[in-house]
Structure formats: structure tokens, C-alpha cells
Amino acid sequence: MIYLYQGVALLEINELKQIVEALLIATPEPLTEARFHTCLGDSGSKIPLQEVIRELASDYEKSGRAFFIKEVAGGYQIVTNAEFESYIKGLFSKSGKLRLSQAALETLAIVSYKQPVTRNDIESIRGVSSDSSLRTLLDRKLLEIRGREDSPGRALLYRTSTEFLQYFGLNSVKDLPRLREVEDILAEDDNELV
Amino acid sequence: MKNQLHRIDLEMFEGPLDLLLFLIKRDELNIYDIPIAQITKDFLDYVDLAKELKLYSAGDFVLMAATLMKIKARMLLPIEANGDDEIEDPRTELMNMLLEYKRYKEATSTFSEMERFERPHYYHIPATWNPQQEDNTAILEDVKLYDIMLTFQYLIKNYEEPATHSVAVEEVTLSEQVGFLNGLLQAKAKLSFAGLLEKFESRLVVVVTFLAILEMLRNRQVKVKQSKLFDDLFISRGSTFGN
């Protein structure tokens, strides 16, 4: 089968699938549509990555691979199936991935909904000093510093990173579940009291 | 009340707001109409217990205890109407803080679930070392401010000042060090930060030079590269160098 786009023969679909597969294996970050086109040069500018990915993904599924293609952080990446976790753990010195503490998760939740935020913004919501949580999250690259506030004190501004999206399996921060409004919480509390 | 408190898992609270939300839920209190006297007493009982067990630096809890007592005192005072004849409840601010915190605390459990769901999946990550990249200092092109700060912290450790009390005026300024670096970069395309440090004897000169680098980085007079975290920083000419 020849890949046709608007009547023009571009690349054979099997070749295309192989190219995309090679890119997915070698990519250090999620493979985006734009990056894919850069890699293909002129010949690939009209090929929609999404379609090739869909073909490749269905191949993987049919042949029962131990991995699949995940849409994450605005691109695609190869990820192992959940059932192999217990074996994969053996590859790492620590027992699998570390989990984030409650404090770190709270801090991360505040940053992801309110970004960009200062440490002060975070602490005034949590009511506790959040220095060590911020440090952990920066060390693990889930957060990054993005400039300074444009006001006296010029406090550092924090944002979530690409690694954050990967860690939580999100395509973009817009995919986060909506934060409940205060009114909803109050309405629920009223019901509880009745 | 003390007995009940002992049954609370003492480490389960992330802070004073978390504890207050717990007390409100446990005693089925109305968040619109918090019985301040009761909650203040319970809160203080808990803080005393936490202090006894040296659970955490009690700072944030003590601050909240003070806030609660202030509200309690204001509730005892005769009500004074403000200009609009509206009576402000001294508990309003606390209520708003609790509700705002509760929103994010709820979101935290969603994050926890997402984390649990993603945990068993591992990404295919290729080796970062690339044999075609001859100049290994260029691997980490995208040095983040945080990385630079960590490296600086690591390098400055060697400059512990001896504990003396003589006060000497050291003649070093930011613009001097900018000039100094400019001079060096005229002669040499690439400077090693660790190499520079060898020339300096005092911590102050190191700090001022580091600030000079940050200043020049901001003005794009220099570029900074690093191959990995805590590694040496390499300084080279930036796009506006010499302007």
C-alpha cells in the first residue's frame, strides 16, 4: 500500500511505520507532530503522524507486545504494559518508583491549577511552610522555575514541567480534572449535616 | 476530649488547616458557623500533644493557635458595625482559608490516584550519552536556573570561611567582576567556573563573580553550559558579547 495524500504518492505505509517506530525508540521526549515533520524533512510534511501512530498501535495490539504507544505531554511515547511492573522493578536498585508524599502532592496540585505561582502563594493555601516539598519536586524535575514575579521582592515563579505530564500520564495540564468550586463543597457539607 | 485525641493518627495531618478540617468533620461542625471556643480548645490539646511528642517544628500550628485565640477574643467583644452597617464575622477569613485548602486537598487525592495508575508503566528512555556529540559540554544545552543554583551551592562549600571577627573591607564590585570576566572571555572562548574559583581566595569574591555571571547571562553577554548536575559550568560568549 502506498501512502497517498491528495493523490500524491509519498511513502509506503510499512516504511512509514518503521520510521515512526525508530523515532519512538530513540526519542528522549514525547514525539510531537512538529518534531516528526522535522525528522522526515520535505517528504513528510504532509503525512499526519496521528494516522501512522494509529496503524502502528493496532499492529502492537494484534501481535501482543509488552508495550503500547501513549499520548502524553503533547506527543507520543512507548510505555510498558502494567502487568510487567513486578519484573521491571528488578532493573532498578530502589524498589520501583518512589511515591510522592502527601505534602508534595498537595504542593503539586496547587502549582498545577494556579501556575505560575510563588512559594508564598502555595504556603498561604496550605498553611504550612512548603520549602522541602518544593525542593523535592524540583529535584525530581516535576516542577521548574520559570522566571520571577513582576512585583517587589521578585519572587521565583514555579510551573509544572513535561516530566510532570509524563508522571501523571497527562497530555496537557488542560486535561486535569476540574477543581471543585467552593459552592459545591458547601452544598455537599449542607447535605451531610441534614 | 483528650482520649479521643489519642486515637487520632498524629502524623496524618499536613498542617493546621488539615487538622481543623479533621476536627470539623469529626464533630460534624458547620463550617459557616464554627464554634470557635470548642475548636480552639481541641486544637490546642492537639498542639500540646504534638509538642510533647516533638512531631514537627510547631511553628505553623502555633501561628494558627494564635489566630484562633484572636478570633475567639474578637467574638467576645461587643459587635461593632462598620460603615456599611454590615457586621463582619471574625471567622470569615478562617472559613475562606479552610474552603480554599479543602479544594486542593480534594484534588490531591485525584493526583494520588493518577500516580497509582501511572506507576506500573515505564517509559522507554534511550541512553543519554551520544557518541556523535564530540563536545560533551554541549549535551545539556538547556541548563535551568535551578541547576546552576545547585552547582553553585556545591562548589561554594569549599569556601567555608574560618570563624574570625576581623572586619576587612574587600574591594570587589559586581561591575568589576563583569569587566574581569569580559576581559577573560576576550582572550579565551570558554571559561571553566571551577577553574575561575581556583584563583579566588575569599568566599565574597566567589559570590560576586557568580552574581556577575548571572547578570551577564541575563543580558545574553554569556552562555552557560553544563554536562551534568553538579558538574563544572562552562562560560562562553553570548549573542550580545562585547556590546
Short mmCIF file of C-alpha atoms in Angstrom, two decimals:
data_model
loop_
_atom_site.label_atom_id
_atom_site.label_comp_id
_atom_site.label_asym_id
_atom_site.label_seq_id
_atom_site.Cartn_x
_atom_site.Cartn_y
_atom_site.Cartn_z
CA MET A 1 0.00 0.00 0.00
CA ILE A 2 1.31 3.38 -0.95
CA TYR A 3 0.58 6.27 1.31
CA LEU A 4 -1.34 8.79 -0.70
CA TYR A 5 -2.03 12.31 0.26
CA GLN A 6 -4.17 14.39 -2.06
CA GLY A 7 -3.33 11.97 -4.86
CA VAL A 8 0.44 12.21 -4.37
CA ALA A 9 2.40 9.07 -3.53
CA LEU A 10 4.63 9.84 -0.57
CA LEU A 11 5.98 6.85 1.29
CA GLU A 12 4.91 3.28 1.57
CA ILE A 13 2.92 2.77 4.76
CA ASN A 14 5.15 -0.07 6.06
CA GLU A 15 8.20 2.09 5.63
CA LEU A 16 6.44 4.92 7.40
CA LYS A 17 5.52 2.70 10.32
CA GLN A 18 9.14 1.61 10.61
CA ILE A 19 10.34 5.20 10.58
CA VAL A 20 7.90 6.19 13.30
CA GLU A 21 8.82 3.11 15.34
CA ALA A 22 12.52 4.02 15.11
CA LEU A 23 11.75 7.59 16.17
CA LEU A 24 9.70 6.38 19.14
CA ILE A 25 12.55 4.14 20.30
CA ALA A 26 15.16 6.87 20.07
CA THR A 27 13.21 9.94 21.19
CA PRO A 28 14.33 11.39 24.52
CA GLU A 29 10.99 13.16 24.97
CA PRO A 30 7.43 12.70 23.67
CA LEU A 31 7.50 12.68 19.84
CA THR A 32 5.40 15.58 18.65
CA GLU A 33 3.83 16.15 15.24
CA ALA A 34 6.21 19.07 14.63
CA ARG A 35 9.32 17.09 15.56
CA PHE A 36 8.17 14.21 13.36
CA HIS A 37 7.94 16.54 10.38
CA THR A 38 11.39 17.95 11.13
CA CYS A 39 12.76 14.39 11.15
CA LEU A 40 11.11 13.49 7.84
CA GLY A 41 12.14 16.64 6.07
CA ASP A 42 10.31 17.77 2.95
CA SER A 43 8.97 14.34 2.06
CA GLY A 44 6.99 14.07 5.28
CA SER A 45 5.42 17.46 5.65
CA LYS A 46 2.02 16.20 4.58
CA ILE A 47 1.87 12.94 6.49
CA PRO A 48 -0.24 13.10 9.63
CA LEU A 49 1.69 11.41 12.44
CA GLN A 50 -1.54 10.53 14.21
CA GLU A 51 -2.60 8.18 11.42
CA VAL A 52 0.71 6.32 11.30
CA ILE A 53 0.61 6.02 15.10
CA ARG A 54 -2.87 4.56 14.91
CA GLU A 55 -1.71 1.90 12.41
CA LEU A 56 1.36 1.09 14.48
CA ALA A 57 -0.64 0.89 17.70
CA SER A 58 -3.09 -1.57 16.19
CA ASP A 59 -0.13 -3.72 14.97
CA TYR A 60 1.24 -3.80 18.50
CA GLU A 61 -2.11 -4.75 19.90
CA LYS A 62 -2.68 -7.53 17.38
CA SER A 63 0.76 -9.06 17.87
CA GLY A 64 0.56 -8.88 21.66
CA ARG A 65 3.51 -6.66 22.52
CA ALA A 66 4.58 -5.84 26.08
CA PHE A 67 4.27 -2.14 25.37
CA PHE A 68 1.97 0.37 23.79
CA ILE A 69 2.08 3.92 22.40
CA LYS A 70 0.94 6.52 24.89
CA GLU A 71 -0.24 10.01 24.03
CA VAL A 72 1.44 12.16 26.65
CA ALA A 73 2.67 15.75 27.09
CA GLY A 74 1.55 16.71 23.58
CA GLY A 75 3.35 13.81 21.85
CA TYR A 76 3.77 10.05 21.71
CA GLN A 77 5.98 7.69 23.68
CA ILE A 78 6.44 3.96 24.08
CA VAL A 79 5.40 2.73 27.51
CA THR A 80 5.39 -0.78 29.00
CA ASN A 81 2.17 -2.56 29.90
CA ALA A 82 1.23 -2.53 33.57
CA GLU A 83 1.42 -6.30 34.04
CA PHE A 84 5.23 -6.33 33.71
CA GLU A 85 5.83 -3.96 36.61
CA SER A 86 6.94 -6.68 39.02
CA TYR A 87 9.69 -7.81 36.62
CA ILE A 88 10.78 -4.32 35.58
CA LYS A 89 11.23 -3.34 39.23
CA GLY A 90 14.19 -5.74 39.34
CA LEU A 91 16.07 -3.45 36.93
CA PHE A 92 16.25 -0.65 39.47
CA SER A 93 18.17 -0.56 42.71
CA LYS A 94 15.30 1.04 44.60
CA SER A 95 12.11 -0.96 44.73
CA GLY A 96 10.43 0.55 41.69
CA LYS A 97 9.35 4.16 41.51
CA LEU A 98 9.21 6.24 44.64
CA ARG A 99 5.85 7.70 45.52
CA LEU A 100 5.31 11.34 46.31
CA SER A 101 4.46 12.34 49.87
CA GLN A 102 1.10 13.85 50.73
CA ALA A 103 2.79 17.22 51.24
CA ALA A 104 4.47 17.03 47.82
CA LEU A 105 1.18 16.06 46.15
CA GLU A 106 -0.63 18.99 47.78
CA THR A 107 2.06 21.38 46.61
CA LEU A 108 1.95 19.91 43.12
CA ALA A 109 -1.85 20.21 42.99
CA ILE A 110 -1.69 23.89 43.90
CA VAL A 111 1.02 24.64 41.33
CA SER A 112 -0.73 22.74 38.55
CA TYR A 113 -4.02 24.61 38.95
CA LYS A 114 -2.65 28.06 39.77
CA GLN A 115 0.57 28.26 37.79
CA PRO A 116 2.68 30.26 37.65
CA VAL A 117 2.82 30.59 41.45
CA THR A 118 5.26 31.79 44.08
CA ARG A 119 6.22 29.87 47.21
CA ASN A 120 4.17 32.35 49.18
CA ASP A 121 1.01 31.58 47.14
CA ILE A 122 1.46 27.88 47.91
CA GLU A 123 2.12 28.40 51.59
CA SER A 124 -0.84 30.68 52.10
CA ILE A 125 -3.16 27.98 50.76
CA ARG A 126 -1.53 25.06 52.58
CA GLY A 127 -0.96 26.98 55.82
CA VAL A 128 2.44 25.32 56.25
CA SER A 129 5.93 26.01 55.03
CA SER A 130 6.46 24.19 51.75
CA ASP A 131 10.19 24.57 51.25
CA SER A 132 11.10 20.92 51.40
CA SER A 133 8.19 19.81 49.20
CA LEU A 134 9.20 22.36 46.57
CA ARG A 135 12.77 21.13 46.76
CA THR A 136 11.75 17.51 46.28
CA LEU A 137 9.56 18.41 43.31
CA LEU A 138 12.33 20.49 41.71
CA ASP A 139 14.88 17.72 42.28
CA ARG A 140 12.55 15.25 40.62
CA LYS A 141 12.02 17.73 37.78
CA LEU A 142 8.24 17.69 38.21
CA LEU A 143 8.36 21.45 38.73
CA GLU A 144 10.56 24.08 37.19
CA ILE A 145 11.38 27.70 37.90
CA ARG A 146 10.01 29.98 35.22
CA GLY A 147 11.11 33.50 35.86
CA ARG A 148 10.24 35.89 38.64
CA GLU A 149 7.18 37.78 39.74
CA ASP A 150 6.91 41.31 38.39
CA SER A 151 6.43 42.90 41.80
CA PRO A 152 8.56 43.96 44.77
CA GLY A 153 10.59 41.04 46.10
CA ARG A 154 10.69 39.47 42.63
CA ALA A 155 9.75 36.05 43.99
CA LEU A 156 10.54 32.96 41.92
CA LEU A 157 7.64 31.56 39.88
CA TYR A 158 7.03 27.83 39.71
CA ARG A 159 5.40 25.83 36.90
CA THR A 160 4.82 22.18 36.13
CA SER A 161 7.19 20.50 33.63
CA THR A 162 6.93 17.98 30.79
CA GLU A 163 8.07 15.34 33.31
CA PHE A 164 5.02 16.25 35.41
CA LEU A 165 2.72 15.41 32.49
CA GLN A 166 4.59 12.14 31.93
CA TYR A 167 4.48 11.23 35.61
CA PHE A 168 0.72 11.60 35.77
CA GLY A 169 0.08 10.35 32.23
CA LEU A 170 -1.44 13.62 31.04
CA ASN A 171 -1.42 15.07 27.55
CA SER A 172 -1.64 18.65 28.81
CA VAL A 173 -2.48 20.48 32.06
CA LYS A 174 -5.86 21.21 30.47
CA ASP A 175 -6.65 17.50 30.94
CA LEU A 176 -6.58 17.84 34.72
CA PRO A 177 -9.96 17.22 36.33
CA ARG A 178 -11.76 20.46 37.10
CA LEU A 179 -11.19 21.80 40.59
CA ARG A 180 -14.41 21.79 42.60
CA GLU A 181 -15.89 25.18 43.30
CA VAL A 182 -16.25 26.32 46.89
CA GLU A 183 -20.02 26.48 46.37
CA ASP A 184 -20.13 22.76 45.53
CA ILE A 185 -18.18 21.89 48.66
CA LEU A 186 -20.54 23.98 50.78
CA ALA A 187 -23.60 22.42 49.17
CA GLU A 188 -22.25 18.98 49.93
CA ASP A 189 -21.48 19.90 53.52
CA ASP A 190 -25.03 21.11 53.94
CA ASN A 191 -26.32 17.74 52.78
CA GLU A 192 -24.06 15.95 55.21
CA LEU A 193 -25.49 17.93 58.06
CA VAL A 194 -29.10 17.16 57.24
CA MET B 1 -11.66 15.03 74.65
CA LYS B 2 -8.03 14.02 75.32
CA ASN B 3 -8.92 10.36 74.94
CA GLN B 4 -10.38 10.95 71.55
CA LEU B 5 -7.31 12.88 70.51
CA HIS B 6 -5.06 9.98 71.32
CA ARG B 7 -6.93 7.95 68.82
CA ILE B 8 -6.01 10.36 66.03
CA ASP B 9 -3.11 9.19 63.94
CA LEU B 10 -0.77 12.01 64.85
CA GLU B 11 1.17 12.07 61.65
CA MET B 12 -1.75 12.22 59.33
CA PHE B 13 -2.06 15.99 59.23
CA GLU B 14 -0.31 18.10 56.65
CA GLY B 15 -0.72 21.24 58.70
CA PRO B 16 -3.04 23.29 60.91
CA LEU B 17 -5.71 23.69 58.22
CA ASP B 18 -5.77 19.95 57.68
CA LEU B 19 -6.20 19.37 61.42
CA LEU B 20 -9.03 21.93 61.60
CA LEU B 21 -10.84 20.25 58.69
CA PHE B 22 -10.49 16.95 60.50
CA LEU B 23 -11.95 18.36 63.73
CA ILE B 24 -14.84 19.94 61.80
CA LYS B 25 -15.63 16.66 60.09
CA ARG B 26 -15.21 14.52 63.19
CA ASP B 27 -17.56 16.64 65.30
CA GLU B 28 -19.90 17.37 62.39
CA LEU B 29 -19.44 21.09 62.83
CA ASN B 30 -20.92 23.66 60.47
CA ILE B 31 -18.16 25.36 58.53
CA TYR B 32 -20.33 28.54 58.24
CA ASP B 33 -20.70 28.69 62.00
CA ILE B 34 -17.61 27.20 63.59
CA PRO B 35 -17.86 27.01 67.39
CA ILE B 36 -14.59 28.83 67.96
CA ALA B 37 -14.24 28.13 71.69
CA GLN B 38 -14.62 24.39 71.23
CA ILE B 39 -12.37 24.11 68.21
CA THR B 40 -9.69 26.29 69.79
CA LYS B 41 -9.61 24.01 72.81
CA ASP B 42 -9.37 20.84 70.70
CA PHE B 43 -6.73 22.42 68.51
CA LEU B 44 -4.59 23.45 71.47
CA ASP B 45 -4.91 19.99 73.03
CA TYR B 46 -3.56 18.55 69.84
CA VAL B 47 -0.71 21.06 69.56
CA ASP B 48 0.32 20.29 73.17
CA LEU B 49 0.36 16.61 72.38
CA ALA B 50 2.31 17.15 69.18
CA LYS B 51 4.82 19.28 71.08
CA GLU B 52 5.27 16.57 73.73
CA LEU B 53 5.99 14.04 71.03
CA LYS B 54 8.22 16.55 69.18
CA LEU B 55 6.34 15.78 66.00
CA TYR B 56 7.31 18.75 63.97
CA SER B 57 8.58 22.24 64.36
CA ALA B 58 5.32 23.52 65.75
CA GLY B 59 5.63 26.97 64.14
CA ASP B 60 2.71 26.75 61.73
CA PHE B 61 0.48 25.21 64.40
CA VAL B 62 1.38 27.86 66.96
CA LEU B 63 0.57 30.56 64.43
CA MET B 64 -2.87 29.03 63.83
CA ALA B 65 -3.44 28.68 67.58
CA ALA B 66 -2.77 32.40 67.92
CA THR B 67 -5.20 33.16 65.06
CA LEU B 68 -7.89 31.03 66.71
CA MET B 69 -7.43 32.78 70.04
CA LYS B 70 -7.58 36.17 68.34
CA ILE B 71 -10.87 35.21 66.67
CA LYS B 72 -12.19 33.87 69.98
CA ALA B 73 -11.33 37.16 71.69
CA ARG B 74 -12.96 39.21 68.94
CA MET B 75 -16.13 37.11 69.22
CA LEU B 76 -16.36 38.03 72.89
CA LEU B 77 -16.17 41.75 72.19
CA PRO B 78 -19.39 43.65 71.57
CA ILE B 79 -20.20 43.67 67.86
CA GLU B 80 -19.21 46.84 66.10
CA ALA B 81 -20.84 47.71 62.85
CA ASN B 82 -18.63 49.12 60.10
CA GLY B 83 -19.53 51.87 57.66
CA ASP B 84 -21.99 49.84 55.58
CA ASP B 85 -23.82 48.60 58.62
CA GLU B 86 -22.57 45.17 57.73
CA ILE B 87 -21.31 43.08 60.56
CA GLU B 88 -18.20 41.20 59.70
CA ASP B 89 -17.92 37.81 61.29
CA PRO B 90 -14.37 37.42 62.65
CA ARG B 91 -14.47 33.82 61.43
CA THR B 92 -14.95 34.68 57.74
CA GLU B 93 -11.29 34.76 56.81
CA LEU B 94 -10.64 31.43 58.51
CA MET B 95 -13.65 29.89 56.77
CA ASN B 96 -12.39 31.05 53.38
CA MET B 97 -8.94 29.65 54.07
CA LEU B 98 -10.40 26.31 55.08
CA LEU B 99 -12.58 26.08 51.99
CA GLU B 100 -9.77 27.04 49.63
CA TYR B 101 -7.48 24.48 51.25
CA LYS B 102 -10.19 21.83 51.03
CA ARG B 103 -10.45 22.30 47.24
CA TYR B 104 -6.78 21.48 46.76
CA LYS B 105 -6.78 18.72 49.35
CA GLU B 106 -9.54 17.04 47.34
CA ALA B 107 -7.55 17.47 44.14
CA THR B 108 -4.61 15.82 45.90
CA SER B 109 -6.47 12.54 46.11
CA THR B 110 -7.04 12.69 42.33
CA PHE B 111 -3.31 13.19 41.83
CA SER B 112 -2.66 10.27 44.11
CA GLU B 113 -4.95 8.09 42.00
CA MET B 114 -3.33 9.21 38.75
CA GLU B 115 0.06 8.42 40.29
CA ARG B 116 -1.09 4.93 41.27
CA PHE B 117 -2.46 4.36 37.78
CA GLU B 118 0.73 5.51 36.01
CA ARG B 119 3.16 3.82 38.40
CA PRO B 120 3.32 0.40 36.69
CA HIS B 121 4.09 1.94 33.28
CA TYR B 122 7.71 2.53 32.39
CA TYR B 123 8.89 4.82 29.61
CA HIS B 124 11.36 3.74 27.05
CA ILE B 125 14.25 6.09 27.70
CA PRO B 126 17.24 5.88 25.35
CA ALA B 127 20.79 6.26 26.66
CA THR B 128 21.65 9.91 27.02
CA TRP B 129 25.27 9.54 26.01
CA ASN B 130 25.60 10.22 22.35
CA PRO B 131 28.94 9.20 20.77
CA GLN B 132 28.43 11.62 17.89
CA GLN B 133 28.46 14.56 20.22
CA GLU B 134 32.17 15.32 20.42
CA ASP B 135 31.97 18.19 22.83
CA ASN B 136 30.35 16.64 25.84
CA THR B 137 29.85 20.02 27.48
CA ALA B 138 27.15 20.70 24.93
CA ILE B 139 24.95 17.78 25.96
CA LEU B 140 22.97 19.76 28.45
CA GLU B 141 22.21 22.81 26.35
CA ASP B 142 19.14 23.65 28.33
CA VAL B 143 20.65 24.47 31.72
CA LYS B 144 17.94 25.56 34.12
CA LEU B 145 18.43 28.28 36.70
CA TYR B 146 17.84 25.70 39.41
CA ASP B 147 20.70 23.51 38.11
CA ILE B 148 23.04 26.48 38.16
CA MET B 149 22.00 27.29 41.73
CA LEU B 150 22.61 23.70 42.88
CA THR B 151 26.04 23.63 41.26
CA PHE B 152 26.94 26.91 42.88
CA GLN B 153 25.87 25.62 46.28
CA TYR B 154 28.00 22.55 45.73
CA LEU B 155 31.09 24.45 44.63
CA ILE B 156 30.93 27.15 47.31
CA LYS B 157 31.13 24.51 50.05
CA ASN B 158 34.92 24.53 49.63
CA TYR B 159 34.94 28.15 50.68
CA GLU B 160 33.93 27.82 54.32
CA GLU B 161 35.22 30.96 55.98
CA PRO B 162 37.30 30.49 59.12
CA ALA B 163 35.47 31.93 62.13
CA THR B 164 37.30 35.20 62.68
CA HIS B 165 35.97 38.55 63.68
CA SER B 166 38.21 40.95 61.88
CA VAL B 167 36.28 43.14 59.52
CA ALA B 168 38.17 43.98 56.38
CA VAL B 169 36.78 45.99 53.53
CA GLU B 170 37.08 43.91 50.41
CA GLU B 171 37.29 45.84 47.24
CA VAL B 172 35.17 43.86 44.85
CA THR B 173 32.10 45.02 42.97
CA LEU B 174 29.72 43.43 40.54
CA SER B 175 30.75 45.66 37.65
CA GLU B 176 34.40 44.95 38.39
CA GLN B 177 33.79 41.24 38.08
CA VAL B 178 31.72 41.73 34.90
CA GLY B 179 34.71 43.59 33.47
CA PHE B 180 37.05 40.88 34.71
CA LEU B 181 35.01 38.14 33.01
CA ASN B 182 34.70 40.20 29.84
CA GLY B 183 38.49 40.51 29.72
CA LEU B 184 38.99 36.80 30.18
CA LEU B 185 36.41 35.97 27.50
CA GLN B 186 38.14 38.31 25.02
CA ALA B 187 41.20 36.14 25.31
CA LYS B 188 39.56 32.75 25.73
CA ALA B 189 36.39 31.39 24.12
CA LYS B 190 35.45 29.15 27.02
CA LEU B 191 35.98 29.53 30.76
CA SER B 192 35.59 26.88 33.42
CA PHE B 193 33.80 28.13 36.54
CA ALA B 194 35.70 25.70 38.78
CA GLY B 195 38.90 26.91 37.12
CA LEU B 196 37.99 30.52 37.94
CA LEU B 197 37.33 29.63 41.56
CA GLU B 198 40.87 28.34 41.98
CA LYS B 199 42.09 31.90 41.52
CA PHE B 200 39.93 33.32 44.29
CA GLU B 201 40.68 33.22 47.94
CA SER B 202 37.60 34.63 49.57
CA ARG B 203 34.00 33.50 49.53
CA LEU B 204 32.86 37.04 48.83
CA VAL B 205 34.81 37.25 45.56
CA VAL B 206 33.34 33.88 44.53
CA VAL B 207 29.81 35.08 45.28
CA VAL B 208 30.25 38.38 43.46
CA THR B 209 31.75 36.61 40.44
CA PHE B 210 28.83 34.20 40.39
CA LEU B 211 26.40 37.14 40.52
CA ALA B 212 28.35 38.74 37.68
CA ILE B 213 27.86 35.57 35.61
CA LEU B 214 24.13 35.57 36.31
CA GLU B 215 23.95 39.24 35.38
CA MET B 216 25.80 38.62 32.11
CA LEU B 217 23.63 35.57 31.43
CA ARG B 218 20.56 37.76 31.80
CA ASN B 219 21.94 40.28 29.31
CA ARG B 220 22.93 37.44 26.98
CA GLN B 221 26.55 38.53 27.15
CA VAL B 222 27.48 34.97 28.04
CA LYS B 223 26.16 31.44 27.65
CA VAL B 224 26.50 28.79 30.30
CA LYS B 225 26.72 25.06 29.62
CA GLN B 226 26.94 22.08 31.90
CA SER B 227 27.26 18.38 31.09
CA LYS B 228 25.52 17.06 34.18
CA LEU B 229 24.21 18.19 37.53
CA PHE B 230 26.93 19.39 39.96
CA ASP B 231 29.41 19.37 37.11
CA ASP B 232 31.55 22.34 36.25
CA LEU B 233 29.87 25.27 34.47
CA PHE B 234 31.38 26.40 31.19
CA ILE B 235 31.03 30.05 30.31
CA SER B 236 31.29 31.23 26.72
CA ARG B 237 30.47 34.39 24.74
CA GLY B 238 26.80 35.14 24.27
CA SER B 239 24.90 36.86 21.48
CA THR B 240 25.41 40.38 22.88
CA PHE B 241 29.02 39.84 24.00
CA GLY B 242 31.16 42.95 23.67
CA ASN B 243 28.26 45.34 23.09
#
